[in-house]
Tab-separated table of C-alpha atoms and ligand atoms in Angstrom:
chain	number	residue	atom	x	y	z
A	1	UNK	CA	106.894	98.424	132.588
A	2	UNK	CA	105.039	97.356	129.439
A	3	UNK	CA	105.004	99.555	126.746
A	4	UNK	CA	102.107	101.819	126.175
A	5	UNK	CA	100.846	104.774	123.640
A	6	UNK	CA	98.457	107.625	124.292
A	7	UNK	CA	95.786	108.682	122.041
A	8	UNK	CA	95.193	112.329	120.791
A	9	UNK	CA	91.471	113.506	121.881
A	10	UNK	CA	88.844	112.260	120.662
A	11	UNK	CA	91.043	109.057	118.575
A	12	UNK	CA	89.191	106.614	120.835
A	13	UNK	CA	85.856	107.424	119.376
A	14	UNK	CA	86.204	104.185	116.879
A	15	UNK	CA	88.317	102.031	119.088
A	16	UNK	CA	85.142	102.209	121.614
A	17	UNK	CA	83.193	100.949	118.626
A	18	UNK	CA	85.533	98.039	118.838
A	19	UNK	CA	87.292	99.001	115.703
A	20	UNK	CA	90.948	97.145	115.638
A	21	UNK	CA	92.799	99.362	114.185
A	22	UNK	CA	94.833	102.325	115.289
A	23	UNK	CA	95.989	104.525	112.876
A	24	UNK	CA	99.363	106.611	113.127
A	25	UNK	CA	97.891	109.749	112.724
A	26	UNK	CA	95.785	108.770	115.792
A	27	UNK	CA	98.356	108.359	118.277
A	28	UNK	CA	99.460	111.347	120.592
A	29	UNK	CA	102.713	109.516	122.057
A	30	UNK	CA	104.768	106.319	123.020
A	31	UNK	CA	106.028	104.922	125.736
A	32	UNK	CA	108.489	102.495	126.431
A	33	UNK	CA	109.772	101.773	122.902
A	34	UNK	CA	108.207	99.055	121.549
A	35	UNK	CA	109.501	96.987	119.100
A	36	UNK	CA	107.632	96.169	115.929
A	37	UNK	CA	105.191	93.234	116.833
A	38	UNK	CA	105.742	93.729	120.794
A	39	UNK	CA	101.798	94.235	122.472
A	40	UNK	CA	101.426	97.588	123.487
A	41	UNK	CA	98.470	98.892	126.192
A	42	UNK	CA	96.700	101.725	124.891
A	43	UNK	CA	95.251	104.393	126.884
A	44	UNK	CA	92.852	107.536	125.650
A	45	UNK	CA	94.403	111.400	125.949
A	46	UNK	CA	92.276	111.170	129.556
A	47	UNK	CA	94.587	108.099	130.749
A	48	UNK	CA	91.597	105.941	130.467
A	49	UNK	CA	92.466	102.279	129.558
A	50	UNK	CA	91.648	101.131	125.778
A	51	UNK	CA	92.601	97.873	125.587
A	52	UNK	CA	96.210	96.639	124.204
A	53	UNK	CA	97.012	95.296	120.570
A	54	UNK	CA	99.967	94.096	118.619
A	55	UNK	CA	102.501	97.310	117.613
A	56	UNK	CA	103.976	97.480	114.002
A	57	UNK	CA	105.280	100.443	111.365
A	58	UNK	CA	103.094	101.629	109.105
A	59	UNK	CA	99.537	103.211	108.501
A	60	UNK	CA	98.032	101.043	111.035
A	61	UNK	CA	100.385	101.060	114.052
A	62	UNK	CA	98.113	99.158	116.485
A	63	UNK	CA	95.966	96.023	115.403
A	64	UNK	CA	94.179	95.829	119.053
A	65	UNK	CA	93.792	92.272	120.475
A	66	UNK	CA	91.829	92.544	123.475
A	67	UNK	CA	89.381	95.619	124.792
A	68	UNK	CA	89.452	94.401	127.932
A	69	UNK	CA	92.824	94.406	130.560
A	70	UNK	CA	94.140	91.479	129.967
A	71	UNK	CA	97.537	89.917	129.796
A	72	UNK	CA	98.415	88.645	126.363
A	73	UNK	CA	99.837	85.104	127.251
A	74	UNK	CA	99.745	81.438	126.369
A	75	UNK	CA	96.270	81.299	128.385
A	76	UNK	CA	95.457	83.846	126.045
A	77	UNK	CA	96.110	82.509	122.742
A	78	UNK	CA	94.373	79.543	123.585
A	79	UNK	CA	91.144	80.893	124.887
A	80	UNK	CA	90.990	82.954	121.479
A	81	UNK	CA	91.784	79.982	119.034
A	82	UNK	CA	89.695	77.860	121.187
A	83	UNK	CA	86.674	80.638	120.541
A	84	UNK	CA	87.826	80.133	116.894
A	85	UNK	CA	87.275	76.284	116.957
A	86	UNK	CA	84.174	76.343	118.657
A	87	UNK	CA	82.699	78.830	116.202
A	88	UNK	CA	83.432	76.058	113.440
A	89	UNK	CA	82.406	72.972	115.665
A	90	UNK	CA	79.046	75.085	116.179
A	91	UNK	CA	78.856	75.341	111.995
A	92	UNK	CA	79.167	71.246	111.867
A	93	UNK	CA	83.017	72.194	110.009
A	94	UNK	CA	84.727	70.197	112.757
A	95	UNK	CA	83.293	66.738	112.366
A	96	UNK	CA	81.843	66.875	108.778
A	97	UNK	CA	83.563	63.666	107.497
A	98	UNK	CA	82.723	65.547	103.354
A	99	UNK	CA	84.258	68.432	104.361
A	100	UNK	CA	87.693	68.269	105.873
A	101	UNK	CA	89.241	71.724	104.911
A	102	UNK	CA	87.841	74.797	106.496
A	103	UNK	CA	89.330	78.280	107.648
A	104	UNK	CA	89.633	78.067	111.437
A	105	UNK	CA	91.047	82.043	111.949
A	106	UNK	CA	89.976	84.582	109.665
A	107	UNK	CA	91.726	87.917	111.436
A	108	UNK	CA	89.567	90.738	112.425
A	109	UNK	CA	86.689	88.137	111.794
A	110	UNK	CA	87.648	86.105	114.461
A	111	UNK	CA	89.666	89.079	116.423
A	112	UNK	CA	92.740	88.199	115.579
A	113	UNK	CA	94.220	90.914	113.111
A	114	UNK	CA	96.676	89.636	110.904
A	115	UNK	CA	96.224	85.802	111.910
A	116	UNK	CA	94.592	83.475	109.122
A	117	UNK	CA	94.683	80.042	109.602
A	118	UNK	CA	93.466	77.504	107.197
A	119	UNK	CA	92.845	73.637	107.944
A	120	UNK	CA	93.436	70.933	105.894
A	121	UNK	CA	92.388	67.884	107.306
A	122	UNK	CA	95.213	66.805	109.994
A	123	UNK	CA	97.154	69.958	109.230
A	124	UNK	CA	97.338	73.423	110.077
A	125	UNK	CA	98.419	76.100	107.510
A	126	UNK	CA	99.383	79.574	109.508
A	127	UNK	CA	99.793	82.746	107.493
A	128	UNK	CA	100.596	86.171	109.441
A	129	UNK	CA	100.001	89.399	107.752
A	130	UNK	CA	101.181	91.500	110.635
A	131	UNK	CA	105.022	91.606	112.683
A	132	UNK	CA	102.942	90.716	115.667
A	133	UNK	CA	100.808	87.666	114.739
A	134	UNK	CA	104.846	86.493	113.365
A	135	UNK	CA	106.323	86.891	116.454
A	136	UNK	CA	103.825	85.117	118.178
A	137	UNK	CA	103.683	82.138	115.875
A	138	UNK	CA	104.693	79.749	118.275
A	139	UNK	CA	101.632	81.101	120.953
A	140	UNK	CA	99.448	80.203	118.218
A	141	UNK	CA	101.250	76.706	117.316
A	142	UNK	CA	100.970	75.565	120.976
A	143	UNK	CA	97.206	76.615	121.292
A	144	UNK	CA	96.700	74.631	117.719
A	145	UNK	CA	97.953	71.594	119.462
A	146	UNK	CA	96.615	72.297	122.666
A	147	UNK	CA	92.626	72.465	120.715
A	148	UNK	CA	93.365	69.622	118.436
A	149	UNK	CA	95.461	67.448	120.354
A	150	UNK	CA	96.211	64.198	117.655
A	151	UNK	CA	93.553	65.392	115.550
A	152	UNK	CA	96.798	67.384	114.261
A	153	UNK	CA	99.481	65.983	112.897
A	154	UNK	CA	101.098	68.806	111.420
A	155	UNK	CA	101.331	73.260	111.252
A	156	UNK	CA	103.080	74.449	108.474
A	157	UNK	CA	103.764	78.257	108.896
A	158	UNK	CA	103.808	80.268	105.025
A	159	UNK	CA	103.903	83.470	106.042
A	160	UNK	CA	107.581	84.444	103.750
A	161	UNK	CA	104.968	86.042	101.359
A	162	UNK	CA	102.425	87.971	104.020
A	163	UNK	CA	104.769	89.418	106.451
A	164	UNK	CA	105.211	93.000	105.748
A	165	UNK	CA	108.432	93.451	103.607
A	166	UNK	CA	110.051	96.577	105.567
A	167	UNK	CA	110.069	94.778	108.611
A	168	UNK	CA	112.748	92.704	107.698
A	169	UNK	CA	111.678	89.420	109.446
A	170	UNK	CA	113.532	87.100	107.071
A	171	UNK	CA	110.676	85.125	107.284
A	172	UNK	CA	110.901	81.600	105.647
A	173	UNK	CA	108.254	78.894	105.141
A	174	UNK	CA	108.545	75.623	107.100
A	175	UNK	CA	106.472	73.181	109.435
A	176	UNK	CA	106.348	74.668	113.305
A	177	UNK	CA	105.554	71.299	113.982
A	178	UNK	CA	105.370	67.378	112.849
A	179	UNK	CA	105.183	67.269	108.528
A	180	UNK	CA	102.775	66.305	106.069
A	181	UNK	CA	102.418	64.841	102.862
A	182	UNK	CA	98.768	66.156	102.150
A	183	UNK	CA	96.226	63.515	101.508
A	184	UNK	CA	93.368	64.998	99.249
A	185	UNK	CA	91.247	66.823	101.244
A	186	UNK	CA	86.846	66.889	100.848
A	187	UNK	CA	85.217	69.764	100.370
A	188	UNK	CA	81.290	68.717	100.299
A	189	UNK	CA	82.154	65.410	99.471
A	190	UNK	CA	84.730	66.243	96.080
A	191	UNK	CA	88.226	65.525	96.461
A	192	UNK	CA	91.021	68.016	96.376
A	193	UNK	CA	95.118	67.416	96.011
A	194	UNK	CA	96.080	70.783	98.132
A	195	UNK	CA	99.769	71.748	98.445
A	196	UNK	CA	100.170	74.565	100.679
A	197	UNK	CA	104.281	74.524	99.976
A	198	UNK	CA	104.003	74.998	96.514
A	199	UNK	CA	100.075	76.954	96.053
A	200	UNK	CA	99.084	80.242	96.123
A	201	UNK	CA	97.951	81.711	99.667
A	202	UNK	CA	97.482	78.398	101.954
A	203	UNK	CA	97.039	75.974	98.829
A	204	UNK	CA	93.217	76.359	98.226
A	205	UNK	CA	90.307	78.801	98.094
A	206	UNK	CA	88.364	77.840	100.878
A	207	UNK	CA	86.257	80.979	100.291
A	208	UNK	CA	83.955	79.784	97.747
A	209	UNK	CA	82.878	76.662	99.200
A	210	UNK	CA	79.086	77.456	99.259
A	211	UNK	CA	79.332	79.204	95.890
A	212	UNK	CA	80.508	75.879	94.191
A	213	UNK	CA	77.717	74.178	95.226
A	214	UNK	CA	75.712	76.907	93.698
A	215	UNK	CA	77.239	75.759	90.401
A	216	UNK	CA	76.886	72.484	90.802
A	217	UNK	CA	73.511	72.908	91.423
A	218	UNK	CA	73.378	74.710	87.333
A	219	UNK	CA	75.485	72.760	85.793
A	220	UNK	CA	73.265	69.915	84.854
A	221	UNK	CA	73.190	69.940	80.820
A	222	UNK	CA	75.332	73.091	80.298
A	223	UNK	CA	78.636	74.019	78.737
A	224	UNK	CA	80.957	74.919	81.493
A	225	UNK	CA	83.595	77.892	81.300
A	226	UNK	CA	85.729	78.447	84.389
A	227	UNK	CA	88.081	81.123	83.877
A	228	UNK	CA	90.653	81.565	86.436
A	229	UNK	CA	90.064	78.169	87.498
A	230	UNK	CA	93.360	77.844	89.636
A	231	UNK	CA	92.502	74.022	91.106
A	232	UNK	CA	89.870	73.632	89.219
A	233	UNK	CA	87.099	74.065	92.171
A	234	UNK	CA	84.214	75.195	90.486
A	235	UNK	CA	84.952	72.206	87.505
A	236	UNK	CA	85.061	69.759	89.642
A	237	UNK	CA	81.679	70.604	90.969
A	238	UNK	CA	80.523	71.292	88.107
A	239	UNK	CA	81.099	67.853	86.859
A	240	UNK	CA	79.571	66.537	89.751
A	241	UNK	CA	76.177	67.995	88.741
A	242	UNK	CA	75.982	66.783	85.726
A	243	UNK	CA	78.003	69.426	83.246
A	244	UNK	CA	77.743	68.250	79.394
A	245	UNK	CA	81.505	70.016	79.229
A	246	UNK	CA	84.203	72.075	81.345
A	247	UNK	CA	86.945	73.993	79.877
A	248	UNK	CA	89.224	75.304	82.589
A	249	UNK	CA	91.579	78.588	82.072
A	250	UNK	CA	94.312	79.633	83.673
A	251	UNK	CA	97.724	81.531	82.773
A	252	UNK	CA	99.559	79.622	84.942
A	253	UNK	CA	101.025	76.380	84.244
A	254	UNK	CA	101.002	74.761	87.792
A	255	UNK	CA	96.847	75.947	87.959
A	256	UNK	CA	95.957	74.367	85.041
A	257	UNK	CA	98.176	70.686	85.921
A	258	UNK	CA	96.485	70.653	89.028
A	259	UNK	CA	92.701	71.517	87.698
A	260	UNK	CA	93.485	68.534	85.562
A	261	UNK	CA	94.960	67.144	88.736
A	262	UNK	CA	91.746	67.513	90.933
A	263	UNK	CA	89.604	66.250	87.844
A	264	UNK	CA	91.278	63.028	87.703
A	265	UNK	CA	91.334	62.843	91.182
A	266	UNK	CA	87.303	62.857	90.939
A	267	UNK	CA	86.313	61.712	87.757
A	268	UNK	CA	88.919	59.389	86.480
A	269	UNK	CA	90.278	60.161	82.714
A	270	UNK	CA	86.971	59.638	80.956
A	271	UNK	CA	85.580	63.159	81.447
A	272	UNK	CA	84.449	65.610	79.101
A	273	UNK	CA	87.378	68.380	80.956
A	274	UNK	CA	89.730	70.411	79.214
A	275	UNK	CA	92.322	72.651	81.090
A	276	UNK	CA	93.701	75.462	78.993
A	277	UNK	CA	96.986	77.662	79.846
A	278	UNK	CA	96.050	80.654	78.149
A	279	UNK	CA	95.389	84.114	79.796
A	280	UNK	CA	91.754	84.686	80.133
A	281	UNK	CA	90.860	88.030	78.659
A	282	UNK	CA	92.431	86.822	75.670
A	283	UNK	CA	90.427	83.634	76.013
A	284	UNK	CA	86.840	84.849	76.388
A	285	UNK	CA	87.532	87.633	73.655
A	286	UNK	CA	88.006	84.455	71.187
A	287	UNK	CA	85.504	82.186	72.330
A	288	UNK	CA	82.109	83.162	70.346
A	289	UNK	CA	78.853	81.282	71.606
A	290	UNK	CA	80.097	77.721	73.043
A	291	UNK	CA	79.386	78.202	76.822
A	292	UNK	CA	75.955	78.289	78.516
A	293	UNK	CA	77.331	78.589	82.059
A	294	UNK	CA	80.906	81.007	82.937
A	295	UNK	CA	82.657	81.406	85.887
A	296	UNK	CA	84.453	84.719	86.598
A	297	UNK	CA	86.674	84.522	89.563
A	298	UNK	CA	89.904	86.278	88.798
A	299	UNK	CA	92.484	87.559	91.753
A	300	UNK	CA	91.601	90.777	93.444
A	301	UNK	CA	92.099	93.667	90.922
A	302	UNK	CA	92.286	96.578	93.487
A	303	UNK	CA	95.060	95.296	95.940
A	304	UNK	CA	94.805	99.301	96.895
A	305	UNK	CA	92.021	101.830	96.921
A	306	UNK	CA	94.451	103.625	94.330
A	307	UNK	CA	94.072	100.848	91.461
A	308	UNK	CA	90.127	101.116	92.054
A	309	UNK	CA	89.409	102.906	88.873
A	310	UNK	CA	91.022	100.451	86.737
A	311	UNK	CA	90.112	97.145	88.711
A	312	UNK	CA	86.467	98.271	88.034
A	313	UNK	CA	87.311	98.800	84.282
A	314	UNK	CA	89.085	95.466	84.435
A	315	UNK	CA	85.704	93.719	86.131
A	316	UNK	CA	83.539	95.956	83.164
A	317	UNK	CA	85.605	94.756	80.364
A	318	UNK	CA	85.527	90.960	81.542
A	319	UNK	CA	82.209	90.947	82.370
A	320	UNK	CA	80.911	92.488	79.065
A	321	UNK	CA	82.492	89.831	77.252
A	322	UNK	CA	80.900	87.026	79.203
A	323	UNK	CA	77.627	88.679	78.822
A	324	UNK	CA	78.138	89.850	75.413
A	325	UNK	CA	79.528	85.894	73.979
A	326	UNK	CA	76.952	83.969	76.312
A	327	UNK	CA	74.728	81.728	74.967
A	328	UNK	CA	70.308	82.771	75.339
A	329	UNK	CA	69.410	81.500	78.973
A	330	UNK	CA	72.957	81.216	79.709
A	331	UNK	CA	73.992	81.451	83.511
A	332	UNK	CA	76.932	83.654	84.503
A	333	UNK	CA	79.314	83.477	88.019
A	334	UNK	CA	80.905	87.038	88.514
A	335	UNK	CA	83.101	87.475	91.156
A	336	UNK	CA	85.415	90.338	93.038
A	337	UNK	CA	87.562	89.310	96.037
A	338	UNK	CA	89.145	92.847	96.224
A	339	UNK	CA	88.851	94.239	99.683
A	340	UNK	CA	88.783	97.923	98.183
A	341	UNK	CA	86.035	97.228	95.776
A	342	UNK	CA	82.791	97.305	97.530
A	343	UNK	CA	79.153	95.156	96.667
A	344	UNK	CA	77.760	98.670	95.186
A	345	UNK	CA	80.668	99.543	93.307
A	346	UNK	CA	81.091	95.795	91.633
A	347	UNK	CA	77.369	95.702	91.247
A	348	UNK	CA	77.571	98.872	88.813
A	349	UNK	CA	80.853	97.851	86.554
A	350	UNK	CA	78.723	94.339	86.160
A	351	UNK	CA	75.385	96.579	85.375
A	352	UNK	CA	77.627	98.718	82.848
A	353	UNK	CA	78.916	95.790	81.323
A	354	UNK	CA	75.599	94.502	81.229
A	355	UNK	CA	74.074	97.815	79.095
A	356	UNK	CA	77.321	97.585	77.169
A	357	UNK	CA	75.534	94.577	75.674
A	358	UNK	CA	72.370	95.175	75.176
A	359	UNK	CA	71.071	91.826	76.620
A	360	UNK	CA	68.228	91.413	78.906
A	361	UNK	CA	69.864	89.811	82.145
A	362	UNK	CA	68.718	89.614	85.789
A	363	UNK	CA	70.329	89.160	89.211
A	364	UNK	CA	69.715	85.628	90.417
A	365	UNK	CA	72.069	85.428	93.509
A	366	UNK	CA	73.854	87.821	95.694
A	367	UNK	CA	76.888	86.166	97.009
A	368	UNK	CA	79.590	86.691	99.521
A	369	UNK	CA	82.004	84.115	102.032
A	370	UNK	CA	81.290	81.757	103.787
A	371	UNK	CA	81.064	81.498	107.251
A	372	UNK	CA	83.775	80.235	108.553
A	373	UNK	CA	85.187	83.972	106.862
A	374	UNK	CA	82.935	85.522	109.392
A	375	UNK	CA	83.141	89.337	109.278
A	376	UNK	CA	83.481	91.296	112.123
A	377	UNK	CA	80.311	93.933	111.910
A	378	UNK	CA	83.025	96.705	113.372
A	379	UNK	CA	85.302	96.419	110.984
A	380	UNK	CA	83.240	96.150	107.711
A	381	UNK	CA	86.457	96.253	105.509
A	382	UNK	CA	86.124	91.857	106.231
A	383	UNK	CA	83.622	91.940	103.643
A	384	UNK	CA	86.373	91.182	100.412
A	385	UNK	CA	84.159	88.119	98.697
A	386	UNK	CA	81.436	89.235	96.590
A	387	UNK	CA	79.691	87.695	93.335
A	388	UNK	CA	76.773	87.777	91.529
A	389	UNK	CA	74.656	85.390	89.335
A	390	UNK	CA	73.223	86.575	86.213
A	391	UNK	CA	70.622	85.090	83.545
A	392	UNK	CA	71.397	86.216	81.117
A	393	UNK	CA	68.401	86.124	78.365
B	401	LIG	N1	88.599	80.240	91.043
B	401	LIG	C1	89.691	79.739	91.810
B	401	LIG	C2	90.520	80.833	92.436
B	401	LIG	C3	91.061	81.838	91.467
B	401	LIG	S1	92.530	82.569	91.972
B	401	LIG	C4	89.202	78.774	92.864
B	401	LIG	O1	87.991	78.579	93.018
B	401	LIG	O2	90.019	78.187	93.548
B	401	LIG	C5	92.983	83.472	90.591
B	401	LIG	C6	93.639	82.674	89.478
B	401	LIG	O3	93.728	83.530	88.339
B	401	LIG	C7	95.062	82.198	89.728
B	401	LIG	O4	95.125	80.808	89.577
B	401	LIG	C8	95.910	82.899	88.652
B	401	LIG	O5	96.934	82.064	88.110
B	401	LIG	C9	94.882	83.211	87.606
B	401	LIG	N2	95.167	84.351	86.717
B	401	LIG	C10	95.649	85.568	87.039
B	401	LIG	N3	95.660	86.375	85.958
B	401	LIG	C11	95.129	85.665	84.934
B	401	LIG	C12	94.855	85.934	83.563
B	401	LIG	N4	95.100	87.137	83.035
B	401	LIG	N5	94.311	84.963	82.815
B	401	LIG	C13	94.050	83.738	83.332
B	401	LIG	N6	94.288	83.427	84.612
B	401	LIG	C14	94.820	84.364	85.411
C-alpha cells in the first residue's frame, strides 16, 4: 500500500488552489512511513483525495506533483518534461539557431517542485533542490532522452550543492549520461564559453536574457559599468551595441577570467573591455563620475525572509551610490533576484536610495524573467527576478 498522509481540517483550502506545497504544521497524520523523497498520496481530514507529491523533512513536507490520481511513473515523467519542451518549442527556444541555451524546467513554474533544468545546446544540466526530484533523477534523465532523442548528447546532474544538506544524500556531481566538452553556446546571437562543472548554479544566468538585450539596446556611445558581472553577460552585449567602454567587476577570480573569456570569445582582443577583481561596493564607492550606463546585478541578498532587513539596506546602499556617482542622463540597471524580497519592497530601497541623492530620476523599465522562468500564478513566491531602469537626470 502506498504511503499516504491526512490533512488537519480545513489544510486543503490552498492545496485546492493548486498551491504545491504542504506544510508540516498542515498535516494531521502519516501513513505507511515514507521515506524522504518517496511520493506520498494525500488525502483531506474528510478522506477526500488531494493529489500526491514528493515527501521530504522539513518546513515543507510535501511538494505535490500531480492534483489529479495518477501514478507517478516513467509515463509520467515524460508527459511532464514533454509539457516542459513544448512550452519552449511554442516560445521559438527550441529551434532558434542564435539562441541555443534556454531553461527547459523551472520547478513550481513548470510543476515540477524542486526540478530545474537548464539547456545548453546538446546538453542537459539537472539541478534538484528537493530529496524527491534526487531520487528520481534517472525518471527525468530517461524522459530528457526520450524528448530529445540525438538532439542530446549529454545530462550532467550538479545537484551536490542544491540537495538539502540534512538529508544526507551524498550527492556528487557527474554526467547521468554521454559527456561534454561545452562548445560556446548563443544567446541572441553572442557567444558564451559555459562550464557547468566548474560555474556557479548550472554555469550561466539564463535569467536575464531579455534584460541584456535591453542594454544592448543603451549602450550605443556610453561608458559601461557592470558590477557583478560573473561571465560577463551584460558586457558582452553591451559591446555589441555599440558601448564606447566596459569595465567588468567581480570579486571572484574565475568571474572575471571568464568575462574576459566571453569578450574575446566575441570581440577578439581589440576591445575597449576591462575586467576588474575587486569587490564591488568598494568599487563603486571609488569610482567618481566615469560611467554613463551601470549594471547592478549582485546575488540574492535575502536567501531568508530573516536577512530581509539588511538585504534591503544592502540594495539602498548600492543603489545610492550608483545614483549618487552617475553621470547627468546616465542610465542605471538595478536588479534583486532574492525570492524573499518582493517588486514593492525593492522598488522602495531603490526610491530611498534615490532621495538619498537628491537627483531627479525616473522609472524607465519594470523588469522581471523571462519566460522560459514561467511562474506559476498559484504559487507567486516564482516571482525571484526583478529590476528596474532608471534615468537618472
Ligand atoms: N550579472 C551576472 C550574474 C551575477 S551573479 C550575469 O548576468 O550572469 C553574482 C556575482 O556577484 C557572482 O559572480 C559573484 O562572484 C559576484 N559577487 C558576489 N559578491 C560580490 C561583491 N561583494 N563584489 C563583487 N562581486 C561580487
Amino acid at each position: 500500500m502506498e504511503p499516504y498522509i491526512i490533512l488537519k481540517r480545513g489544510k486543503e483550502e490552498s492545496l485546492k488552489r493548486f498551491h504545491p506545497w504542504i506544510f508540516s504544521g498542515a498535516i494531521a497524520k502519516t501513513y505507511g512511513n515514507p521515506e524522504e523523497g518517496d511520493v506520498v498520496a494525500v488525502y483531506t481530514a474528510e478522506k477526500e483525495f488531494v493529489g500526491r507529491g514528493h515527501c521530504q523533512i522539513g518546513s515543507i513536507t510535501v511538494r505535490m506533483l500531480t492534483f489529479n490520481d495518477e501514478k507517478i511513473d516513467q509515463k509520467w515523467w515524460n508527459n511532464r518534461l514533454s509539457a516542459a519542451y513544448k512550452m519552449r518549442e511554442m516560445l521559438g527556444l527550441t529551434s532558434d539557431h542564435s539562441t541555443t541555451c534556454y531553461r527547459l524546467v523551472h520547478g513550481e513554474g513548470d510543476f515540477l517542485p524542486g526540478l530545474v533544468v537548464d539547456i545548453y545546446s546538446k546538453t542537459a544540466v539537472i539541478q534538484c533542490h528537493s530529496v524527491g526530484m534526487f531520487v528520481s533523477r534517472k525518471f527525468i534523465a530517461e524522459a530528457l532522452k526520450c524528448i530529445y532523442g540525438n538532439a542530446l548528447t549529454a545530462i550532467y546532474d550538479k545537484s551536490s550543492g542544491t540537495v538539502p544538506f540534512k538529508a544526507g544524500l551524498n550527492a556528487e556531481d557527474g554526467y547521468l549520461f554521454g559527456e561534454e566538452d561545452g562548445e560556446p553556446v548563443r544567446e541572441n546571437g553572442n557567444l558564451f564559453a559555459v562550464n557547468w562543472i566548474k560555474g556557479q548554479k548550472t554555469g550561466f544566468f539564463i535569467d536575464q536574457r531579455d534584460n541584456r538585450e535591453l542594454v544592448k539596446h543603451y549602450s550605443r556611445g556610453r561608458t559601461v559599468l557592470n558590477t557583478f558581472c560573473y561571465t560577463g553577460g551584460f558586457s558582452v552585449y553591451a559591446l555589441s551595441g555599440g558601448a564606447l567602454h566596459v569595465d567588468s567587476v567581480d570579486s571572484s577570480e574565475q568571474a572575471v577570467e571568464l568575462a574576459a573569456e566571453n569578450v574575446k570569445l566575441n570581440f577578439g582582443n581589440d576591445v575597449p573591455h576591462n575586467a576588474i577583481v575587486r569587490d564591488a561596493f568598494e568599487f563603486l564607492r571609488d569610482m567618481h563620475d566615469r560611467y554613463d550606463l551601470i549594471i547592478l546585478d549582485p546575488p540574492a541578498f535575502a536567501k531568508h525572509h530573516k536577512a530581509l532587513g539588511n538585504a534591503l539596506q544592502g540594495y539602498k546602499r548600492l543603489n545610492a551610490m550608483a545614483i549618487r556617482q552617475i553621470r547627468p542622463r546616465g542610465i542605471l540597471f538595478t536588479f534583486s533576484c532574492s525570492q524573499a524580497v518582493s517588486k514593492e519592497q525593492f522598488r522602495t530601497a531603490v526610491f530611498s536610495a534615490a532621495a538619498i541623492t537628491g537627483r531627479k530620476v525616473r522609472i524607465l523599465h519594470q523588469m522581471t524573467q523571462p519566460a522560459d522562468h514561467p511562474i506559476n500564478i498559484y504559487h507567486p513566491e516564482g516571482e525571484y527576478l526583478k529590476g528596474l531602469v532608471l534615468y537618472v537626470e
